[in-house]
Tab-separated table of C-alpha atoms in Angstrom:
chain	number	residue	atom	x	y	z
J	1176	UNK	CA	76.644	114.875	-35.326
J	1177	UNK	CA	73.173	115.534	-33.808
J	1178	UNK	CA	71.928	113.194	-37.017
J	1179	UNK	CA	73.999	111.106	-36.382
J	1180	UNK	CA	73.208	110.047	-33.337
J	1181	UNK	CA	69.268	110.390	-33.770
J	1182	UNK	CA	70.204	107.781	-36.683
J	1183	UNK	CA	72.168	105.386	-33.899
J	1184	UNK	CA	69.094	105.466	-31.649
J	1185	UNK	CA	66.739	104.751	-34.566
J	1186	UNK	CA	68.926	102.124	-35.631
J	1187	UNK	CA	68.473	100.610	-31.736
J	1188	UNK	CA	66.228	97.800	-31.243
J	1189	UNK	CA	63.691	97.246	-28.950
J	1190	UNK	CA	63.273	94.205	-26.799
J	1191	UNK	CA	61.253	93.128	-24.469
J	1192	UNK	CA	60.156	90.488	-21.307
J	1193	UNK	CA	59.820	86.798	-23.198
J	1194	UNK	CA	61.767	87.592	-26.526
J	1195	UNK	CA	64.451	85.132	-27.774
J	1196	UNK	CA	66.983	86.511	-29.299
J	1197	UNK	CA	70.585	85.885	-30.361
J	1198	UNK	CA	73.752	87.432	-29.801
J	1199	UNK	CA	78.024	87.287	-29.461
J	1200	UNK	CA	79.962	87.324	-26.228
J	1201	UNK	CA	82.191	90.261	-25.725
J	1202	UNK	CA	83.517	89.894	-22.468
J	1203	UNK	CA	83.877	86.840	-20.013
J	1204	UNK	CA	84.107	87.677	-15.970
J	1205	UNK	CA	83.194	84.833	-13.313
J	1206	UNK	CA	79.946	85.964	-12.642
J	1207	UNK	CA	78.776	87.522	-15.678
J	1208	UNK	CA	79.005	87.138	-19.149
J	1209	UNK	CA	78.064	90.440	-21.825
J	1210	UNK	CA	76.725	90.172	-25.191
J	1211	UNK	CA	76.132	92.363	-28.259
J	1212	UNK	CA	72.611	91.620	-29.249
J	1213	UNK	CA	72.012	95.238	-30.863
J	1214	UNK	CA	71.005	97.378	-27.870
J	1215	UNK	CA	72.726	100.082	-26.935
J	1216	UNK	CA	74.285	98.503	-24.139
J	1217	UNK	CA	75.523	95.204	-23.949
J	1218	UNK	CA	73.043	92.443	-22.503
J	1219	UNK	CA	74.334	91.067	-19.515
J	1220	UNK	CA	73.816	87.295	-18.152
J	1221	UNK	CA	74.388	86.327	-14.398
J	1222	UNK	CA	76.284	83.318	-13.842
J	1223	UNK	CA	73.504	81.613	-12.735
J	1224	UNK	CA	71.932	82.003	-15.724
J	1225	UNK	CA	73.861	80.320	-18.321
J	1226	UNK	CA	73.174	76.945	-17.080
J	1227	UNK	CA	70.254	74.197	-15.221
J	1228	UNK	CA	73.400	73.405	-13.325
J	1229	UNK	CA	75.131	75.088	-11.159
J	1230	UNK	CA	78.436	76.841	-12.703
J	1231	UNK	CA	80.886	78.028	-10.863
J	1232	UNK	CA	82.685	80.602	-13.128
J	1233	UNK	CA	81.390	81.605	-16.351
J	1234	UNK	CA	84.569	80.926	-18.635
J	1235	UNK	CA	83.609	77.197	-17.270
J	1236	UNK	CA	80.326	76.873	-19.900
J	1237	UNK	CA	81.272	80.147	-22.433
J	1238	UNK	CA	83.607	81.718	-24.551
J	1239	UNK	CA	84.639	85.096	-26.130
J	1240	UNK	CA	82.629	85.217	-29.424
J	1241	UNK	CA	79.802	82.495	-28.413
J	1242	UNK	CA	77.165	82.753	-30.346
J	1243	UNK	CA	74.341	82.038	-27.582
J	1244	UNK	CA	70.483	81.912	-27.773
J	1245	UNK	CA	68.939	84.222	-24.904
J	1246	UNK	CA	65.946	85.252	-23.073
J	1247	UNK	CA	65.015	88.824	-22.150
J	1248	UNK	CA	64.488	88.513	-18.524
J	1249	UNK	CA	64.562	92.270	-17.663
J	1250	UNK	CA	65.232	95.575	-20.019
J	1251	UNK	CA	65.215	98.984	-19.104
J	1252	UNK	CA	66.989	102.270	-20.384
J	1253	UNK	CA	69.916	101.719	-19.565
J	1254	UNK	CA	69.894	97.829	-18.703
J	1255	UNK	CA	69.495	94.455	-20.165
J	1256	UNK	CA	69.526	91.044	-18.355
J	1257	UNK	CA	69.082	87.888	-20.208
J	1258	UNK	CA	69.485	84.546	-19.674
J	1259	UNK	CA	70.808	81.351	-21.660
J	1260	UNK	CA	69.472	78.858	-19.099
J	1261	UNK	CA	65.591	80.498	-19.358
J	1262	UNK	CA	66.046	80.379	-23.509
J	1263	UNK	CA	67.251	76.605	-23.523
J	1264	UNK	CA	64.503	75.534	-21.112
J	1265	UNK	CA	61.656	77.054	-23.288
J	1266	UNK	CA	62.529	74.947	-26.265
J	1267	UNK	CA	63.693	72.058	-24.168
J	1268	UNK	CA	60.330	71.212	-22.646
J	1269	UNK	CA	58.597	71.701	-25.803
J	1270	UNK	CA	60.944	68.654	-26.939
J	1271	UNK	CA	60.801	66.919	-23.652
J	1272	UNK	CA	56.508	67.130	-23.905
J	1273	UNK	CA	56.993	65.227	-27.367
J	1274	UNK	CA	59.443	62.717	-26.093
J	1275	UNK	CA	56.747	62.316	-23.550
J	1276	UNK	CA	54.262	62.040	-25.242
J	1277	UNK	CA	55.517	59.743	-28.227
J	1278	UNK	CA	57.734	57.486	-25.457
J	1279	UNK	CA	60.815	58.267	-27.209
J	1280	UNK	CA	64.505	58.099	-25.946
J	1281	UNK	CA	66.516	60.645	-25.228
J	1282	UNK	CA	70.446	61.009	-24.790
J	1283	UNK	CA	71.922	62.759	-22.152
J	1284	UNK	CA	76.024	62.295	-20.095
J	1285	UNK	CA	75.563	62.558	-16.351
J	1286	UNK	CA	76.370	65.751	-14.863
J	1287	UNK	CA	76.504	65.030	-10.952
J	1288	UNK	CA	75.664	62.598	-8.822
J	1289	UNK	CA	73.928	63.642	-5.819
J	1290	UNK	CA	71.995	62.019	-2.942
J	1291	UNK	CA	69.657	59.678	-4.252
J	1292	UNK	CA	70.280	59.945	-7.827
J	1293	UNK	CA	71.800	61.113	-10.384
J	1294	UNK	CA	71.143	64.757	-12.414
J	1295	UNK	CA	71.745	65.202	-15.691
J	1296	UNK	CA	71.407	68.573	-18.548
J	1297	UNK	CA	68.770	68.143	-21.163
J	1298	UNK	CA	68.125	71.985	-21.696
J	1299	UNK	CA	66.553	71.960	-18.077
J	1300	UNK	CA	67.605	70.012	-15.210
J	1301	UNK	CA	66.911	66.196	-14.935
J	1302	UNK	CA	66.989	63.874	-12.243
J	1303	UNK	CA	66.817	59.955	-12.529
J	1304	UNK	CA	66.226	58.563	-8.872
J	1305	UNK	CA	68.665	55.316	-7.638
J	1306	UNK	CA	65.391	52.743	-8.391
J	1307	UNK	CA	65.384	54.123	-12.480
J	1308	UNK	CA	68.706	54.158	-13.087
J	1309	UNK	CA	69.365	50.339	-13.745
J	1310	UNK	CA	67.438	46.880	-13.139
J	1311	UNK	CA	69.592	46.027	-10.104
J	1312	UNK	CA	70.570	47.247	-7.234
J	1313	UNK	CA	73.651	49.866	-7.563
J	1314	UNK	CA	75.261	50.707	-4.417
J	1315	UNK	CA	77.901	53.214	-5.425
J	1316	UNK	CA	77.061	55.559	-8.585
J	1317	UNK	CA	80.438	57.660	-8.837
J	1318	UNK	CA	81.546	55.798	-12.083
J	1319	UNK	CA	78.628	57.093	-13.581
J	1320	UNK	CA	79.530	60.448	-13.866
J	1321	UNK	CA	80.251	61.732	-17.273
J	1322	UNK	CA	78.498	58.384	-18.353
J	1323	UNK	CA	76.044	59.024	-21.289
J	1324	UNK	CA	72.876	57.137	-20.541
J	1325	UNK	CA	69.674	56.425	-22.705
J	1326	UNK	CA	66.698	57.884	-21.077
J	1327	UNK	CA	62.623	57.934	-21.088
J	1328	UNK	CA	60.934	60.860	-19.652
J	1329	UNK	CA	58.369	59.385	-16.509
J	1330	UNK	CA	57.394	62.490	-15.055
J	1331	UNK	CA	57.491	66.374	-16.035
J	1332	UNK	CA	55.833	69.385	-14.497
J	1333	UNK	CA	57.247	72.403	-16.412
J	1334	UNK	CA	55.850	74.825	-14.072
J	1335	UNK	CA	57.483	73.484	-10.891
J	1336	UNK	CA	60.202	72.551	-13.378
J	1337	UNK	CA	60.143	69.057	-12.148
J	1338	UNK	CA	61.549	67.037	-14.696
J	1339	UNK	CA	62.244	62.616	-13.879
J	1340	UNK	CA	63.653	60.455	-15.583
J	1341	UNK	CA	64.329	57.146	-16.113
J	1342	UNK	CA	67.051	54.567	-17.942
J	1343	UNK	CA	65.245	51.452	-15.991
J	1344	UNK	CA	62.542	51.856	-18.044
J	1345	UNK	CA	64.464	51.834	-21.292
J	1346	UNK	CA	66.210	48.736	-20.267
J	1347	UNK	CA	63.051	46.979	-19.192
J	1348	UNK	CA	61.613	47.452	-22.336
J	1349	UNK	CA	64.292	46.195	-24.183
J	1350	UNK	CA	64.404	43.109	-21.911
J	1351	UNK	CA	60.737	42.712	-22.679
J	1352	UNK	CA	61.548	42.636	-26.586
J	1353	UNK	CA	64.412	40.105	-26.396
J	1354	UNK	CA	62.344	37.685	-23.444
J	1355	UNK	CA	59.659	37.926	-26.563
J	1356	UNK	CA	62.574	37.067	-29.367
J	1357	UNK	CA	63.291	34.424	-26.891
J	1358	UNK	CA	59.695	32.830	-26.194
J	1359	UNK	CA	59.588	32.840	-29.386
J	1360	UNK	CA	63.074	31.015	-30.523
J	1361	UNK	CA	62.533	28.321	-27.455
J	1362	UNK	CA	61.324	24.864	-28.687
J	1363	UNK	CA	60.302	22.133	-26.426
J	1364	UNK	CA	63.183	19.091	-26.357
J	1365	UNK	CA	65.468	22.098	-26.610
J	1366	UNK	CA	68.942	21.409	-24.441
J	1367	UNK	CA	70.115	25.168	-23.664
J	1368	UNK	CA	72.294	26.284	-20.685
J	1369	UNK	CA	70.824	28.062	-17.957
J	1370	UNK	CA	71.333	30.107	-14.668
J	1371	UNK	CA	69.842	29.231	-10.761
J	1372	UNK	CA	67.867	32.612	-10.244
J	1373	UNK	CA	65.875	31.626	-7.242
J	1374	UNK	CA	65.378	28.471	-4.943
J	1375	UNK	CA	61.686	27.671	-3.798
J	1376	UNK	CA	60.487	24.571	-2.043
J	1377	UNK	CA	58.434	23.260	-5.008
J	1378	UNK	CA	61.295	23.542	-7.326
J	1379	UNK	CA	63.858	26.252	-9.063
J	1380	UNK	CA	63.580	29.448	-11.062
J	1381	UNK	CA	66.010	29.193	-13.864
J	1382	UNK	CA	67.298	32.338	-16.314
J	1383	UNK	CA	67.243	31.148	-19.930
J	1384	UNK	CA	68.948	33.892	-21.404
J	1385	UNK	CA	66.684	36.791	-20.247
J	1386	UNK	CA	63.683	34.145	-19.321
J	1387	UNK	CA	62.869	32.807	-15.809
J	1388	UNK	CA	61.659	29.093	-16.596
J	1389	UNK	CA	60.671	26.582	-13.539
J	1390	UNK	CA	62.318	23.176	-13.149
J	1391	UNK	CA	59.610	21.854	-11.000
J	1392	UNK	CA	61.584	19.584	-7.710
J	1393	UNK	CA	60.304	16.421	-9.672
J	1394	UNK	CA	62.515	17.451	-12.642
J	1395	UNK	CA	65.909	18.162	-10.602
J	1396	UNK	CA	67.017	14.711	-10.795
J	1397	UNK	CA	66.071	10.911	-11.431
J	1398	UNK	CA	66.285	9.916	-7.660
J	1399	UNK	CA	64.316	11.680	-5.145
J	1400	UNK	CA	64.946	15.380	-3.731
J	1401	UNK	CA	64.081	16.296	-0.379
J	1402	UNK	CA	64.516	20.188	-1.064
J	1403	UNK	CA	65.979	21.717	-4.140
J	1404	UNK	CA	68.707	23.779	-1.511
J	1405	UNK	CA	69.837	20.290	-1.194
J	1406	UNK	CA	71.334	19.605	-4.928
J	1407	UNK	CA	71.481	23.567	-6.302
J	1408	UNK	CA	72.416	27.197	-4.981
J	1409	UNK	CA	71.726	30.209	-6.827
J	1410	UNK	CA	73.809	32.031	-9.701
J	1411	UNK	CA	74.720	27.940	-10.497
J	1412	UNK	CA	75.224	27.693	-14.233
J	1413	UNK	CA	73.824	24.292	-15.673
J	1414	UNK	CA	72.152	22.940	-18.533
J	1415	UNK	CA	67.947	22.647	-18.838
J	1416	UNK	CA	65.995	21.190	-21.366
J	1417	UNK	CA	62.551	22.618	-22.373
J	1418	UNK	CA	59.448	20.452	-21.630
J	1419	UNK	CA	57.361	23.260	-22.720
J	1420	UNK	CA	56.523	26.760	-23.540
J	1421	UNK	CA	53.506	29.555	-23.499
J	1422	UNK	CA	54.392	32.702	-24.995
J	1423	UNK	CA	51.010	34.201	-24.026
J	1424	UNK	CA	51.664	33.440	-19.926
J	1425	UNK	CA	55.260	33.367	-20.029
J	1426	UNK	CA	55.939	30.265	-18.769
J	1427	UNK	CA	58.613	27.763	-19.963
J	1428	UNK	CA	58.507	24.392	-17.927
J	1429	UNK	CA	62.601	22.853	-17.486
J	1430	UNK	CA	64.045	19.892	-16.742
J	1431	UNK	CA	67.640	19.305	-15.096
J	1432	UNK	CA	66.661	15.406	-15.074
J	1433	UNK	CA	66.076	14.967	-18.616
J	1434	UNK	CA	69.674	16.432	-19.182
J	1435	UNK	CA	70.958	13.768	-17.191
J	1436	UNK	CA	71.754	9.896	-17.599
J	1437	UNK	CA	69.204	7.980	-16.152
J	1438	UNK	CA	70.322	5.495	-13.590
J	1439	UNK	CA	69.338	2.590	-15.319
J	1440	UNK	CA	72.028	3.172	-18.040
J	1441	UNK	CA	74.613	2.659	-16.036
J	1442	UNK	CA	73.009	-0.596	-14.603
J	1443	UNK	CA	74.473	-3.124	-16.733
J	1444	UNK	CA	77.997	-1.751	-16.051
J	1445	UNK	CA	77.658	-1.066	-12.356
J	1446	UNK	CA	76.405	-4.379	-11.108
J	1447	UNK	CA	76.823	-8.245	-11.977
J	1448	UNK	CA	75.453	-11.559	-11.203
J	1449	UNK	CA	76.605	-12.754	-7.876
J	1450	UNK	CA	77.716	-9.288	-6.463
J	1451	UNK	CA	76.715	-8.232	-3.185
J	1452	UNK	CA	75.662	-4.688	-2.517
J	1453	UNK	CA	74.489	-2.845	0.184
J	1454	UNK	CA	70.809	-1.087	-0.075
J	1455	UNK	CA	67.617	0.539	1.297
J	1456	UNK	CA	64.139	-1.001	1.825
J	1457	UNK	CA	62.154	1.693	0.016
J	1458	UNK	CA	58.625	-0.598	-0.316
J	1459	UNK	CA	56.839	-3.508	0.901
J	1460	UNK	CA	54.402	-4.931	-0.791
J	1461	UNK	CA	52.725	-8.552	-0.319
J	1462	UNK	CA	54.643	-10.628	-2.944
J	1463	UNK	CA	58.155	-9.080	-1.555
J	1464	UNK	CA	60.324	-6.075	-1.011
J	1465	UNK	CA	61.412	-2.872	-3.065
J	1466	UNK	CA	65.475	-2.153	-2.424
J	1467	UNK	CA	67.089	0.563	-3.962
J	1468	UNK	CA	70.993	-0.101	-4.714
J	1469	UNK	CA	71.849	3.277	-6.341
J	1470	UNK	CA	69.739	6.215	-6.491
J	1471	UNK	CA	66.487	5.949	-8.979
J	1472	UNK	CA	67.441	1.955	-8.811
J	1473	UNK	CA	65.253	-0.213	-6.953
J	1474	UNK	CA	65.592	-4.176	-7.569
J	1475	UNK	CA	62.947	-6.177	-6.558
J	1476	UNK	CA	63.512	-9.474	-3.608
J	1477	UNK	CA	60.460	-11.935	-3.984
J	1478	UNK	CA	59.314	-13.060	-0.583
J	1479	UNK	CA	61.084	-16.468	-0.750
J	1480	UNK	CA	64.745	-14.781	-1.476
J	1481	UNK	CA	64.100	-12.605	1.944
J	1482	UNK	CA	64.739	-14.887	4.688
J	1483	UNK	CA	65.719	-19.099	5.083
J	1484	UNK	CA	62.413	-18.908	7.374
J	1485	UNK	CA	59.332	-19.006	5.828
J	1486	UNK	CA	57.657	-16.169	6.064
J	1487	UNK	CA	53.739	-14.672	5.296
J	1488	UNK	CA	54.282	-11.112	4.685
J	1489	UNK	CA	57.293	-9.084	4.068
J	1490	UNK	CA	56.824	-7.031	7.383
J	1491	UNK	CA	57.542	-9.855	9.515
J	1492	UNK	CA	61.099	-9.389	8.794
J	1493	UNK	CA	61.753	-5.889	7.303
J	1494	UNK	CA	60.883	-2.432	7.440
J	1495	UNK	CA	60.926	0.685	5.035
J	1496	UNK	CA	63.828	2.389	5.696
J	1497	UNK	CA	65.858	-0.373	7.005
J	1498	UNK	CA	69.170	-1.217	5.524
J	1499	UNK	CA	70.108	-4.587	4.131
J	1500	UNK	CA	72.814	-6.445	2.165
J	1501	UNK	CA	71.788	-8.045	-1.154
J	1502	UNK	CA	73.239	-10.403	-3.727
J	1503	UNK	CA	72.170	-9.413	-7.607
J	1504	UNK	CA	70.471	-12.334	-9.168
J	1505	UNK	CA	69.902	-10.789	-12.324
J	1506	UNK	CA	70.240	-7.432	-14.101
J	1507	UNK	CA	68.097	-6.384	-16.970
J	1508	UNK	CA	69.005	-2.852	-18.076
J	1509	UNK	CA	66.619	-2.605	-20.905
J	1510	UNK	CA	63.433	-3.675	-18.859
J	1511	UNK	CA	64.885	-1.564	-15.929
J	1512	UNK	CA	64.946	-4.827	-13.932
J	1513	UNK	CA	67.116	-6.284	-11.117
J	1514	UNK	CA	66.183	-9.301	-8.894
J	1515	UNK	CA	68.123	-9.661	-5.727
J	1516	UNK	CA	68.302	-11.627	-2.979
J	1517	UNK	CA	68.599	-11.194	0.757
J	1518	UNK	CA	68.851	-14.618	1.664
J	1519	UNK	CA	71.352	-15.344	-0.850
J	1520	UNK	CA	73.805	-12.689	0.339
J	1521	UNK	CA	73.411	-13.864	4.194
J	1522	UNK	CA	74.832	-16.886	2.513
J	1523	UNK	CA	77.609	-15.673	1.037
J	1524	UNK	CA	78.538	-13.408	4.796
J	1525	UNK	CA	78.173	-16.873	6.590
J	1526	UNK	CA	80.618	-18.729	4.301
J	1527	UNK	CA	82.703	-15.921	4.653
J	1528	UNK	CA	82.264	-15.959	8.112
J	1529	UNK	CA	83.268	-19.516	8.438
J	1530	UNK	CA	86.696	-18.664	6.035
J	1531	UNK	CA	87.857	-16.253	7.966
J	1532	UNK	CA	87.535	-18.599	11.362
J	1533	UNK	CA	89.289	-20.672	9.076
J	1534	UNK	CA	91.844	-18.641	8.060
J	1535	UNK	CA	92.406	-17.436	12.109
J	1536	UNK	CA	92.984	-21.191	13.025
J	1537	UNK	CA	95.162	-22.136	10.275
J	1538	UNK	CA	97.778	-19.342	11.486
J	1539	UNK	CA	97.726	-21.588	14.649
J	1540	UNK	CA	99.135	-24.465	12.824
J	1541	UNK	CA	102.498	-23.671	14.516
J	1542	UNK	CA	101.060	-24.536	18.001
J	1543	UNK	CA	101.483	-28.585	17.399
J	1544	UNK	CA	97.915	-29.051	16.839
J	1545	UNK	CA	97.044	-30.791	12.950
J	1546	UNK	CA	95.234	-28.682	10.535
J	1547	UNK	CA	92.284	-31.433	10.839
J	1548	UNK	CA	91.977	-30.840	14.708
J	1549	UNK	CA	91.262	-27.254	13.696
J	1550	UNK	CA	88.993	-27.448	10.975
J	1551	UNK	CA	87.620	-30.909	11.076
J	1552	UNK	CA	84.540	-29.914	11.911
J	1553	UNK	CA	84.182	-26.654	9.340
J	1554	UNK	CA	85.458	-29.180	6.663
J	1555	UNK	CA	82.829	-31.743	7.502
J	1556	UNK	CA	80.147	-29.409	7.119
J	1557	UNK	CA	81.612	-28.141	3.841
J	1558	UNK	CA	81.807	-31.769	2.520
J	1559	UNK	CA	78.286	-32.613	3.553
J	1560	UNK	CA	77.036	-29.252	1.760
């Protein structure tokens, strides 16, 4: 018997402070979990030390026959502590240093969300602040629990295990791969379909699937814009066509305009000979006037189709910005050319002027006086014309 037992107590191993070692679970309480790892008594591990997270009760992480990877973290006699979360962390920062150092990405599901963040279990305890968790704004992060996210380690200090990390900067880089794959695929006359990121007073910043390009103001449309608020809003979805593009710097020059129709085509179908329109005195210059009659279309009145007076400069008798009636006197679409007249359409508001008098009067006939009493005079001047 005595041999027996001298054999049991050779037979015991020896540990000591810093060994990893392996061993079953034999019993599960809430606080505590034992283990047969070969020592006379069975090792013991707190609660607190099964997990980088907190754990509540120790059935919650562990099972009757585990097979678990430990650290000896005290052994005496008649004692031995060890923990599972001291083991894990040892080989988990020797991973997390490579990942570090090589830029890799790691895997991990989110375990809690706390204040200002979110924490997550990669052998040792994580934490990816709000700003790196996507590239916008997130105001409320309780879906992302349980939520397995791709992440780059930014920051580690194993010895004030401080571990940060970041899915922002996974994402980023990815969005800097595919705005490269796009620089790349982007040809100038290109038509693609674009989004309104951002409104500025020289022009607006527009998402080409993952690419900010600039439709300067002059490009917005064929007539002139004021402000670029005035014709777009942000998130608007529209189509763009490229003008240009410099993969080294980025830049990809739009244009809204060049997706358009140009004013001039619809010219020839919009105004005839003889019709009278109503437009704005956009130039003078000495040999006549500048009047636009749809926007982008300017016609042209020669000095001696402004006014039955003669006149010696344009000024005399108009003003930029003033507001006139004109009569088209002809329309080329092709030369993106229309000559009007002012004169000519005073004309035409003076006979009508005179037909409506006309027209008033004749409704009198009733009264006993004869049609020529009336009119006699109108009709004399319309037989002497």
């Amino acid at each position: 018997m005595v041999e027996k037992m001298n054999e049991d107590v050779h037979e015991m191993k020896v540990f000591s402070v810093g060994d990893v070692l392996k061993g079953k679970v034999t019993k599960v309480e809430d606080k505590q979990v034992f283990v047969d790892v070969g020592f006379k008594v069975d090792g013991i591990v707190p609660v607190s030390e099964l997990s980088s997270l907190h754990v509540e009760k120790a059935s919650d992480v562990v099972a009757l026959d585990d097979e678990l990877t430990l650290f000896v973290t005290k052994v005496t006699d008649d004692e031995l502590i060890l923990s599972k979360k001291e083991a894990l962390a040892k080989e988990a920062w020797k991973r997390l240093a490579q990942s570090f150092e090589r830029g890799e990405i790691i895997e991990a599901p989110v375990a809690e969300v706390v204040k200002g963040g979110l924490v997550v279990d990669v052998g040792v305890r994580g934490f990816i602040p709000a700003s790196l968790v996507e590239r916008h704004y997130v105001d409320d992060f309780s879906d992302y629990k349980g939520k397995t996210l791709r992440l780059k380690v930014v920051e580690m200090e194993q010895e004030k295990n401080k571990l940060i990390l970041s899915q922002r900067a996974v994402l980023d880089e990815e969005m800097e791969e595919k705005k490269k794959d796009i620089l790349k695929s982007l040809q100038p006359g290109d038509v693609v379909t674009g989004t309104v990121q951002r409104l500025t007073s020289f022009g607006a910043f527009v998402d080409v699937g993952g690419v900010d390009g600039l439709v300067h103001i002059s490009q917005i449309a064929h007539e002139r814009v004021e402000s670029p608020r005035d014709v777009l809003s942000e998130g608007q979805t529209l189509q763009v066509k490229v003008l240009s593009v410099d993969p080294d710097s980025e830049r990809v020059s739009l244009s809204i305009k060049e997706t358009l129709a140009g004013p001039w085509e619809k010219v020839a179908s919009t105004f005839q000979i003889g019709d009278v329109v109503t437009g704005t005195v956009k130039r003078l210059v000495s040999f006549g006037a500048f009047v636009e009659v749809a926007p982008g279309v300017e016609g042209l009145v020669h000095i001696s189709q402004i006014s039955h007076q003669h006149i010696g400069v344009p000024q005399e008798v108009l003003e930029e910005g003033q507001e006139v009636q004109v009569k088209v006197l002809d329309v080329n679409g092709a030369e993106k050319r229309i000559s009007l007249s002012i004169r000519e359409a005073s004309n035409d508001q003076e006979d009508m002027s005179q037909f409506k008098a006309y027209e008033e009067k004749r409704t009198d006939d009733a009264s006993g006086f004869s049609l020529g009493d009336m009119i006699g005079d109108q009709l004399k001047k319309y037989r002497d014309e």
